[in-house]
Short mmCIF file of C-alpha atoms in Angstrom, two decimals:
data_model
loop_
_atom_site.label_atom_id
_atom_site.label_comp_id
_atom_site.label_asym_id
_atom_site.label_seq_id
_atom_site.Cartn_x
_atom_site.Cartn_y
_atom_site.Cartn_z
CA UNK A 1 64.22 -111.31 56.77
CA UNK A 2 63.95 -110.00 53.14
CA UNK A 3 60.28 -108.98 53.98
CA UNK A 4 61.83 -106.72 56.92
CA UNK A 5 61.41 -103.26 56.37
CA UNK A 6 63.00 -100.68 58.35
CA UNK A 7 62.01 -96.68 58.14
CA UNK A 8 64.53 -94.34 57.33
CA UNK A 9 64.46 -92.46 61.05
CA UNK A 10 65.40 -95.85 62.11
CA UNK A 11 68.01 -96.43 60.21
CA UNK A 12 69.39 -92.72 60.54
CA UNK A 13 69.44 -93.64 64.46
CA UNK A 14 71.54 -96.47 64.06
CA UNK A 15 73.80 -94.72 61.84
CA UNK A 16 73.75 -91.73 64.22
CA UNK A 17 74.79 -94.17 67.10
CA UNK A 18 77.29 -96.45 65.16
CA UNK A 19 79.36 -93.34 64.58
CA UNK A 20 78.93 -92.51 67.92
CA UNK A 21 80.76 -95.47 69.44
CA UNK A 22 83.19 -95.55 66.60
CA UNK A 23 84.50 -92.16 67.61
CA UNK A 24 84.21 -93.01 71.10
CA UNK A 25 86.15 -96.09 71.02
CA UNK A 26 89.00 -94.42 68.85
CA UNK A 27 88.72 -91.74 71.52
CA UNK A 28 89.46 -94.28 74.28
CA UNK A 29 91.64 -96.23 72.31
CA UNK A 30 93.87 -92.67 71.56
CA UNK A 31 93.29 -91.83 75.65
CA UNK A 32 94.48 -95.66 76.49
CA UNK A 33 97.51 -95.21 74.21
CA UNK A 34 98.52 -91.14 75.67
CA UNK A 35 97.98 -92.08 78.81
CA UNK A 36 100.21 -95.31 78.81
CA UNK A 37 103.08 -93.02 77.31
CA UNK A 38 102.80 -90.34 79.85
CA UNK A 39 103.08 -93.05 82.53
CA UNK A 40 105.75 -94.41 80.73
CA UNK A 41 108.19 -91.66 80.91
CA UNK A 42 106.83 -88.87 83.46
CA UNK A 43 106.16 -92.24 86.62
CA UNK A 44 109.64 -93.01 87.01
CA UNK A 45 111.25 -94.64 90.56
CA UNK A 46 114.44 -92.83 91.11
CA UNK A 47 117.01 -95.18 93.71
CA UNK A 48 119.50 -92.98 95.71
CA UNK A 49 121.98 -94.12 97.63
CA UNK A 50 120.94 -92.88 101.30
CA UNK A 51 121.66 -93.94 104.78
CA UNK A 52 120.59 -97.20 105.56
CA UNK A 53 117.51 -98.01 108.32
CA UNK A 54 117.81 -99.41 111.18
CA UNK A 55 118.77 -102.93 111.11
CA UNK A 56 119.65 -103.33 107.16
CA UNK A 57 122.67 -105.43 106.51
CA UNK A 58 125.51 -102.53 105.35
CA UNK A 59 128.84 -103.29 103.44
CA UNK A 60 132.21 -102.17 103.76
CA UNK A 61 131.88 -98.29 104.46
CA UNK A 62 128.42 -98.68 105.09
CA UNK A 63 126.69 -98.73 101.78
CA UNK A 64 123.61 -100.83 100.91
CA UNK A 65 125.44 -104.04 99.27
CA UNK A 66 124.56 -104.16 95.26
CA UNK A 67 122.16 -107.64 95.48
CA UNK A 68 120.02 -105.82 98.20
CA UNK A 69 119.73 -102.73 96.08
CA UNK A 70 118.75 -104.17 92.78
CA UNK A 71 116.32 -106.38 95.02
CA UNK A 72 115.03 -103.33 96.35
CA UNK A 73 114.88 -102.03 92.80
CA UNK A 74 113.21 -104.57 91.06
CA UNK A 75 110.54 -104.72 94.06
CA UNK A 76 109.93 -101.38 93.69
CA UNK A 77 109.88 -101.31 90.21
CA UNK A 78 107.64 -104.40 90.22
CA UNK A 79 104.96 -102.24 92.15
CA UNK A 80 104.92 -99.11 90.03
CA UNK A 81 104.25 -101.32 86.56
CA UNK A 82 101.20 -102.83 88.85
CA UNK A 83 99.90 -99.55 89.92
CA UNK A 84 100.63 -98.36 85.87
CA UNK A 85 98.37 -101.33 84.96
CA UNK A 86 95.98 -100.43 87.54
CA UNK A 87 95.33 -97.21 86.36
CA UNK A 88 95.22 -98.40 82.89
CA UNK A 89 92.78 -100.72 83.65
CA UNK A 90 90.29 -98.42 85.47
CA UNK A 91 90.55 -95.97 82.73
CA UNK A 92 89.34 -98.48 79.99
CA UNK A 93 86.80 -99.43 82.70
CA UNK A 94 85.48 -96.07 83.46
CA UNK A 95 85.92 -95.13 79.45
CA UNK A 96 83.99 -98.33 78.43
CA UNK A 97 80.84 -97.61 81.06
CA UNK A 98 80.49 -93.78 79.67
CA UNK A 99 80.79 -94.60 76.05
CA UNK A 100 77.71 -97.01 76.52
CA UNK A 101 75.63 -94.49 78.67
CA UNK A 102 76.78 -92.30 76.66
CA UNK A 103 76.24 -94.18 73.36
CA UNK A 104 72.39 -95.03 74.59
CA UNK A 105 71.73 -91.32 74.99
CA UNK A 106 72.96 -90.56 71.49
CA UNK A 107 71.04 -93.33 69.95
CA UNK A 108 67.81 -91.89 72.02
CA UNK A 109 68.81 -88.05 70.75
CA UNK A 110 69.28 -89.32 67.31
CA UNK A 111 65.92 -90.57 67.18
CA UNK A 112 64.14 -87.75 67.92
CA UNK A 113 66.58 -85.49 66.59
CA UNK A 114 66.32 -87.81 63.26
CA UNK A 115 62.47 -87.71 63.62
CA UNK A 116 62.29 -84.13 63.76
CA UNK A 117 64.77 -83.64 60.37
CA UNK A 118 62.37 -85.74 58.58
CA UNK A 119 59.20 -84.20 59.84
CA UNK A 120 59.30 -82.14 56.58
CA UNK A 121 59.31 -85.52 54.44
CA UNK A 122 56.67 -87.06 56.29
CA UNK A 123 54.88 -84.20 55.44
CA UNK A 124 55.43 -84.25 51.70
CA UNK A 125 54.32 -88.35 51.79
CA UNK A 126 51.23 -87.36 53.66
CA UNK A 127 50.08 -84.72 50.96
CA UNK A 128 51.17 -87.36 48.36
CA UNK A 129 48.45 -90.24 49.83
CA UNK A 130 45.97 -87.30 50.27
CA UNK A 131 46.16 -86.54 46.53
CA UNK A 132 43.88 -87.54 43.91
CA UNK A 133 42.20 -86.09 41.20
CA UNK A 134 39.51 -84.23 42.76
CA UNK A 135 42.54 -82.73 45.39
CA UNK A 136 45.01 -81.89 43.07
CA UNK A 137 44.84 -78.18 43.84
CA UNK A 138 46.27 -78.75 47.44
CA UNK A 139 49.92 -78.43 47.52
CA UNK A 140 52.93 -78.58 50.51
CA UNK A 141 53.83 -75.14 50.63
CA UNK A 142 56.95 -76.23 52.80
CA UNK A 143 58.35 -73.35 54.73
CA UNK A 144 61.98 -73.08 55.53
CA UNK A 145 65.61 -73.09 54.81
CA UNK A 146 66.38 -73.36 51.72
CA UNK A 147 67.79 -76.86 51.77
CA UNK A 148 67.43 -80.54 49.97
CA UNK A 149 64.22 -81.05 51.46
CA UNK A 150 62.46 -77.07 50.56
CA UNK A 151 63.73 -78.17 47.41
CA UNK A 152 61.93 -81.38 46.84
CA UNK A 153 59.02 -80.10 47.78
CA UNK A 154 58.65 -77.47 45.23
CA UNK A 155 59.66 -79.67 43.05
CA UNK A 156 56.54 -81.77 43.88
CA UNK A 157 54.48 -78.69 43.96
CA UNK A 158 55.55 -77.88 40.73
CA UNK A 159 54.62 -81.54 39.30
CA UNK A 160 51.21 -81.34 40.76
CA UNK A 161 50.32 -77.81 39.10
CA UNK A 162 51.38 -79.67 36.16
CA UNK A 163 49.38 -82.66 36.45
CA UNK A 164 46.19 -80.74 37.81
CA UNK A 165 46.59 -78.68 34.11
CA UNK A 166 47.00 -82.05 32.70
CA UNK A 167 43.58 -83.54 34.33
CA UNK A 168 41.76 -80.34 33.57
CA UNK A 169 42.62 -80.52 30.00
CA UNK A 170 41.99 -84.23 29.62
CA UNK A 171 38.32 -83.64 31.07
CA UNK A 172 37.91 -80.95 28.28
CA UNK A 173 39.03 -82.47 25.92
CA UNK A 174 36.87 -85.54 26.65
CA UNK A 175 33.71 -83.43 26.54
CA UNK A 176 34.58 -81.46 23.57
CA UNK A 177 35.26 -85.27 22.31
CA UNK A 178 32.65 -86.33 22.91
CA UNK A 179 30.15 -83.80 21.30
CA UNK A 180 32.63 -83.64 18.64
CA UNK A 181 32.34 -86.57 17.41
CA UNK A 182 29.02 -88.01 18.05
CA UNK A 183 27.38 -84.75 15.97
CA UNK A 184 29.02 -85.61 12.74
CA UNK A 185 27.88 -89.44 13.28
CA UNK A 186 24.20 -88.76 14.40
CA UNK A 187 23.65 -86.15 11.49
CA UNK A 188 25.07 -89.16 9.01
CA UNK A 189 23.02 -91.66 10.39
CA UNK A 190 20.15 -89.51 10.43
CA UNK A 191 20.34 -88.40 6.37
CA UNK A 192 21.45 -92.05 5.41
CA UNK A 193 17.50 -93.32 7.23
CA UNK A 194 15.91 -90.66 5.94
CA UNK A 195 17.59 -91.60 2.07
CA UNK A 196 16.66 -95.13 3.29
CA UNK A 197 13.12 -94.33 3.96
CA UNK A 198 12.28 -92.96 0.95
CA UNK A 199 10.02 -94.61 -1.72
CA UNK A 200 11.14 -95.52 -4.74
CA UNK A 201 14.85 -95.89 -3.48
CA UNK A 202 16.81 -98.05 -5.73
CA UNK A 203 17.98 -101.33 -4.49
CA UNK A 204 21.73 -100.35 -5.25
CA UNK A 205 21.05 -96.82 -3.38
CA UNK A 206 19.65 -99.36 -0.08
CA UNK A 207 21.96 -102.11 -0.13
CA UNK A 208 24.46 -98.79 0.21
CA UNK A 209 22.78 -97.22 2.66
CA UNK A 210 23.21 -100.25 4.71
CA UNK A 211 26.37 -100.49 4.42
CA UNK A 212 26.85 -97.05 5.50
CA UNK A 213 24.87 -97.86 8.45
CA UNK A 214 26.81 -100.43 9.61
CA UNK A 215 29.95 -98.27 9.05
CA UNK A 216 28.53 -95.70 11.41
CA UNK A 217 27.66 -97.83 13.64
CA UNK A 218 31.10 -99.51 13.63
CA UNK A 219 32.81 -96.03 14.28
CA UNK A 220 29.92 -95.09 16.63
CA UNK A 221 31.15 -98.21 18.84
CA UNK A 222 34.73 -97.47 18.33
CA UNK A 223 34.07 -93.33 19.52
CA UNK A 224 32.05 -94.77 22.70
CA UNK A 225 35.02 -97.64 23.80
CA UNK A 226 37.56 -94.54 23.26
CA UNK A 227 35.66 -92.02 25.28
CA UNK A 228 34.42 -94.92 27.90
CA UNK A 229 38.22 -95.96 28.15
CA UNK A 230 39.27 -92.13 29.04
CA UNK A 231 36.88 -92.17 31.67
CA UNK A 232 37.44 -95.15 33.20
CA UNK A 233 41.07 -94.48 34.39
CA UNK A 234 39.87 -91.40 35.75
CA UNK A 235 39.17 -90.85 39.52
CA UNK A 236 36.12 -92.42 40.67
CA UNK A 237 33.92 -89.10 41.98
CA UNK A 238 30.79 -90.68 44.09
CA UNK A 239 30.74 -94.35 44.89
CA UNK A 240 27.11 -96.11 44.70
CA UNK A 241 26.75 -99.60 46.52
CA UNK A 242 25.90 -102.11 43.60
CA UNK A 243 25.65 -105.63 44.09
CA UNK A 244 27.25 -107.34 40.76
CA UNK A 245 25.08 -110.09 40.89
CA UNK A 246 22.42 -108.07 39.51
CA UNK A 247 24.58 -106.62 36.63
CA UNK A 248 25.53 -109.65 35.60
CA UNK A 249 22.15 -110.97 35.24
CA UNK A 250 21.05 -108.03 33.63
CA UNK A 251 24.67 -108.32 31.33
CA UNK A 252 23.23 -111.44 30.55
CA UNK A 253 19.58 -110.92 29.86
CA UNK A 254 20.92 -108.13 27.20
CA UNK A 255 22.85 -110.17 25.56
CA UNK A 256 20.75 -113.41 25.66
CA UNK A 257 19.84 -112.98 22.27
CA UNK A 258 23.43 -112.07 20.81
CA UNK A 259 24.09 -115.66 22.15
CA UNK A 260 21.26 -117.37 21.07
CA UNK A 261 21.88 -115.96 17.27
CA UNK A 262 25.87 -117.59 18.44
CA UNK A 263 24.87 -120.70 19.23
CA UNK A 264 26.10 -120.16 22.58
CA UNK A 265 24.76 -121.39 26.16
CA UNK A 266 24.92 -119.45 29.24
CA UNK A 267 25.30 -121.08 32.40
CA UNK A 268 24.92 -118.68 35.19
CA UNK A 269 25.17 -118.90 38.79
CA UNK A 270 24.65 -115.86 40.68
CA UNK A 271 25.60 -114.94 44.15
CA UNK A 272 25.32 -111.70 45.95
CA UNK A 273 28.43 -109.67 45.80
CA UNK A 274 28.26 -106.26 47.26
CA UNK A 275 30.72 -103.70 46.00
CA UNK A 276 30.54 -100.08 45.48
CA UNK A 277 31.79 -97.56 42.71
CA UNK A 278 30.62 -96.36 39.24
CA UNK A 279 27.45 -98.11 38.85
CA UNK A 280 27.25 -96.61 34.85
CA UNK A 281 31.00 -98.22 35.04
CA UNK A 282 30.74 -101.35 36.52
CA UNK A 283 27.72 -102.36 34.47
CA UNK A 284 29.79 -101.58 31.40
CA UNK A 285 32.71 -104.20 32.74
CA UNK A 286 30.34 -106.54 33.44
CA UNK A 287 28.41 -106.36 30.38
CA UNK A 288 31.92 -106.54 28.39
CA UNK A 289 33.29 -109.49 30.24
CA UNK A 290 29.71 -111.45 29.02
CA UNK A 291 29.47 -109.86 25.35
CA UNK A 292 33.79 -110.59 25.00
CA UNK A 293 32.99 -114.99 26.22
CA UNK A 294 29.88 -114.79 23.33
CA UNK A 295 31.70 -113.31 20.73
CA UNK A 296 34.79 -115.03 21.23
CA UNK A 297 33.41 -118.41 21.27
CA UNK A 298 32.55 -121.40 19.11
CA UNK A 299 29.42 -122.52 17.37
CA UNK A 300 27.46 -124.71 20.22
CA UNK A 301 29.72 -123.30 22.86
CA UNK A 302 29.25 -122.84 26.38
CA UNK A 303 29.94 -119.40 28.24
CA UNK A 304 29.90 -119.56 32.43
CA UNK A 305 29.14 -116.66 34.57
CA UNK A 306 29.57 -116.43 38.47
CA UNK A 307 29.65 -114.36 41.00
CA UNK A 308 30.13 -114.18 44.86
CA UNK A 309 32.36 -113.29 47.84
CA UNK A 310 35.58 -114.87 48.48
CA UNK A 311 38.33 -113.87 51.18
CA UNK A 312 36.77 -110.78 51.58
CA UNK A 313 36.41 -109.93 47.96
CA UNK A 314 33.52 -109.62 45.71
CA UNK A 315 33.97 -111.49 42.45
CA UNK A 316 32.65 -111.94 38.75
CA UNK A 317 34.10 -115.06 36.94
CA UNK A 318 33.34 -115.42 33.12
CA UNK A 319 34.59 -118.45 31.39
CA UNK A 320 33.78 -119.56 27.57
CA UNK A 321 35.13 -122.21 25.38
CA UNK A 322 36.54 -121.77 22.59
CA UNK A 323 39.79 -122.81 20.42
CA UNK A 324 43.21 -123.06 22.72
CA UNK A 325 44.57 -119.67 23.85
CA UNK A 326 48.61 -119.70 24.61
CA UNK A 327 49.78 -117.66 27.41
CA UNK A 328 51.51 -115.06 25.74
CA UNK A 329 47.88 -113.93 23.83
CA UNK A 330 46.44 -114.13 27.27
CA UNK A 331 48.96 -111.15 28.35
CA UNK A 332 48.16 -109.29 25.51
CA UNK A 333 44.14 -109.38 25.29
CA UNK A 334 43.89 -106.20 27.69
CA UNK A 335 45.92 -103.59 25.41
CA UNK A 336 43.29 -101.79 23.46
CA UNK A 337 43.00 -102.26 19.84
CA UNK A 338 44.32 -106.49 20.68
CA UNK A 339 42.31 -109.11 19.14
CA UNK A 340 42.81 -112.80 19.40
CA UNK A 341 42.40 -115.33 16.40
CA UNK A 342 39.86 -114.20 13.85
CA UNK A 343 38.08 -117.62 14.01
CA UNK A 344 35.79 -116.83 17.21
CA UNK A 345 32.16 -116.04 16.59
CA UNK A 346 31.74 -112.67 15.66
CA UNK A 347 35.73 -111.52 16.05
CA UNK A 348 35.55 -109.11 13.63
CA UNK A 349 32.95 -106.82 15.01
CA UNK A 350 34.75 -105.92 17.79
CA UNK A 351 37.19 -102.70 17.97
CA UNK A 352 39.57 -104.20 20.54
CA UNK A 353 38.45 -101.91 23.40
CA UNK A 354 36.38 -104.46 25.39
CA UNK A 355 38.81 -105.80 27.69
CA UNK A 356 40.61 -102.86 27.96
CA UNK A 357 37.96 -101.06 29.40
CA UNK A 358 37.59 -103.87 31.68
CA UNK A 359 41.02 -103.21 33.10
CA UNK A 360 40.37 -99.48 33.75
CA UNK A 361 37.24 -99.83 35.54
CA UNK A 362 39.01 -102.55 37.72
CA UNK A 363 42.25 -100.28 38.64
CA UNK A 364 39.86 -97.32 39.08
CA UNK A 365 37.72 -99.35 41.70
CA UNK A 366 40.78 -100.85 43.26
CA UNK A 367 40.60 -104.63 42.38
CA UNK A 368 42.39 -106.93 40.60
CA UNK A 369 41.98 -109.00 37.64
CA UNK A 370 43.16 -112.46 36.62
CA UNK A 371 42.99 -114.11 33.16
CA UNK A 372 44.25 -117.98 32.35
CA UNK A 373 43.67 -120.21 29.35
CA UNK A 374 41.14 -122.95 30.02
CA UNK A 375 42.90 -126.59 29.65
CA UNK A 376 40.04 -127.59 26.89
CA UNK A 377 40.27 -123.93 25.27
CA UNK A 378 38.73 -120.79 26.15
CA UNK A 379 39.15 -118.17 28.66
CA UNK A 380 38.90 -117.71 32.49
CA UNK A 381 38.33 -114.19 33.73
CA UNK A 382 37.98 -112.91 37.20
CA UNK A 383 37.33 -109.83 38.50
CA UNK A 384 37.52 -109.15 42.26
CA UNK A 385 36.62 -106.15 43.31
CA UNK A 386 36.80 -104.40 47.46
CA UNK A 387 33.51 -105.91 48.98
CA UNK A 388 31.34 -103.57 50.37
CA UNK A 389 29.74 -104.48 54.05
CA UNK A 390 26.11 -102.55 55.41
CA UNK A 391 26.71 -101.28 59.24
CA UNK A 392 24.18 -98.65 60.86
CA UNK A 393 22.75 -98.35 57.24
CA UNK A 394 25.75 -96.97 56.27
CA UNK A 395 27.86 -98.23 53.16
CA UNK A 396 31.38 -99.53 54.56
CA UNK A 397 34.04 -100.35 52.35
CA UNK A 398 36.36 -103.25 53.47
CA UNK A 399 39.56 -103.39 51.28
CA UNK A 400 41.65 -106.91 51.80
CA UNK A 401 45.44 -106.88 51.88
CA UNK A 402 46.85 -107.88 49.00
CA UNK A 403 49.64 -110.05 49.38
#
């Protein structure tokens, strides 16, 4: 019962009719009560004292004698409080059958009449599920009175001309980013090889220029998670079937000899799962899920990768060992700039960004993701992600219900 959901014309109807038959009962119950008075004091039986019929059994003088008239009286009296309750009783009758005809016309009027007063709202919730980032320049435009409802929807108007400046300036600013700040980095790089490359360099000038290298490189990494990360919570634009089977195996082929240098051993078992999205994106997520088990991971440790189709989802699971992880660092490892315990291989090369970008290309391809500690220690990713099915040799995108 707590899952029951009822729409708002509904429950306007019921409303509509519950007020209805509360008026129309007080109605009948004011009618009943009038009605009962009037009877009361305007039906009176009025006793005269006439000539007797026929036959009746006179007094002295020839009157009616008193035990015959108040016989008489009561008789008659006895019939006009059963023709009172009579009518009574067919006027709560007849009263009781028109309020419910009555009532089930209202309740069918209020529907449509309730259906009709919210045809405006409907409206506004069908632009709202139309919306999206490429169709933020449509708007309502609600014509009409100038009431609650003309109001709300230039009020969401209003919010949308806001948010479509807000999207326009984010994707400037993300390609003015990112020329920005790659120039400045390239150029540096560039001057500190060409210094490198020199003969005769001093040792203390190289073992500098290294440094400096790495530095760039460092900061190179972080400016690529940051600008990665602002795209990936963007709007997907075009949607390329992918099968993440073959990213992962190419995730892991990349970064077979990051885990080789680690120590680490890759187990992989690979079966098709179709999707569709960002193929630039979903490589990266992949590709990050991999490079996050290495480097996070103990000397002769194991990483896992696997993928497939379950319950109409297509999945990537990536599980490493490593030292214990507690539940509350497990809710934390997707914020950017969060690192777990420094003593994982390679911890400190990282800018915090991996998982994070993870999570973005997940929501913006409409999956899920689910992270739990391993009992021996380690983590246990998976990604699921809307499979994609082939019909007519067209793409077809089956989304599950998520319960």
């Amino acid at each position: 019962m707590r899952n029951l959901q009822v729409s708002l014309r509904t429950r306007l109807t019921l409303i509509y009719g519950s007020l209805f038959l509360v008026t129309s009962t007080a109605l009948v119950a004011v009618t009943y009560l009038v009605t009962a008075r009037v009877l009361e004091s305007r039906f009176q039986v009025l006793i005269t004292k006439t000539a007797p019929p026929p036959g009746s059994p006179v007094g002295p003088a020839g009157q009616i004698p008193g035990e015959v008239l108040a016989q008489v009286r009561q008789t008659v009296n006895d019939q006009a409080a059963a023709q009172k309750r009579a009518i009574l009783s067919e006027l709560v009758q007849s009263s009781g059958i028109a309020v419910i005809v009555l009532g089930f016309i209202a309740i069918v009027l209020g529907y449509f009449v309730a259906g009709r007063m919210l045809r405006p709202l409907q409206r506004v919730t069908a632009t709202a599920r139309r919306l999206s980032e490429s169709t933020l320049h449509e708007r309502i435009g609600l014509s009409g009175p100038r009431d609650e409802i003309k109001e709300l929807a230039d009020t969401f108007d209003g919010m949308l001309d806001r948010l479509h400046r807000a999207f326009d300036s984010q994707r400037r600013f993300i390609a003015n980013a990112s020329h920005e700040l790659r120039t400045p980095l390239a150029i540096n790089r560039a001057v500190i090889e060409v210094a490198l490359a020199k003969p005769g360099a001093l040792t203390e000038t190289k073992r500098l220029g290294r440094k400096l290298l790495d530095t760039t490189a460092r900061h190179e990494r972080l400016i690529e998670g940051l600008l990665l990360l602002a795209r990936s919570e963007r709007e997907l634009g075009i949607r390329t079937p992918v099968d993440i089977a073959d990213l992962a195996r190419d995730a892991i082929d990349e970064l077979g000899e990051t885990a080789g240098r680690s120590a680490v051993t890759i187990t992989e078992a690979l079966s098709p799962a179709p999707t569709a999205g960002d193929v630039v994106l979903l490589e990266r997520c992949t590709a990050n899920l991999v490079e996050n088990a290495i480097k996070y991971n103990h000397s002769d440790g194991r990483v896992w990768v696997l993928t497939g189709e379950s319950n109409g989802w297509a999945y990537v699971r990536v599980e490493n060992t490593g030292p214990p992880i507690t539940p509350p660092e497990v809710d934390t490892i997707f914020e950017p700039f969060r690192r777990l315990r420094a003593d994982r291989v390679g911890s400190a090369r990282g800018a915090g960004l991996g998982l994070s970008i993870v999570r973005a290309v997940v929501r913006a391809h409409g999956g899920v993701i689910d992270a739990h500690p391993r009992p021996g220690g380690g983590l246990a990713i998976t990604v699921q992600l809307p499979i994609r099915v082939l019909a007519d040799d067209q793409a077809a995108y089956l989304v599950p219900m998520r319960r």
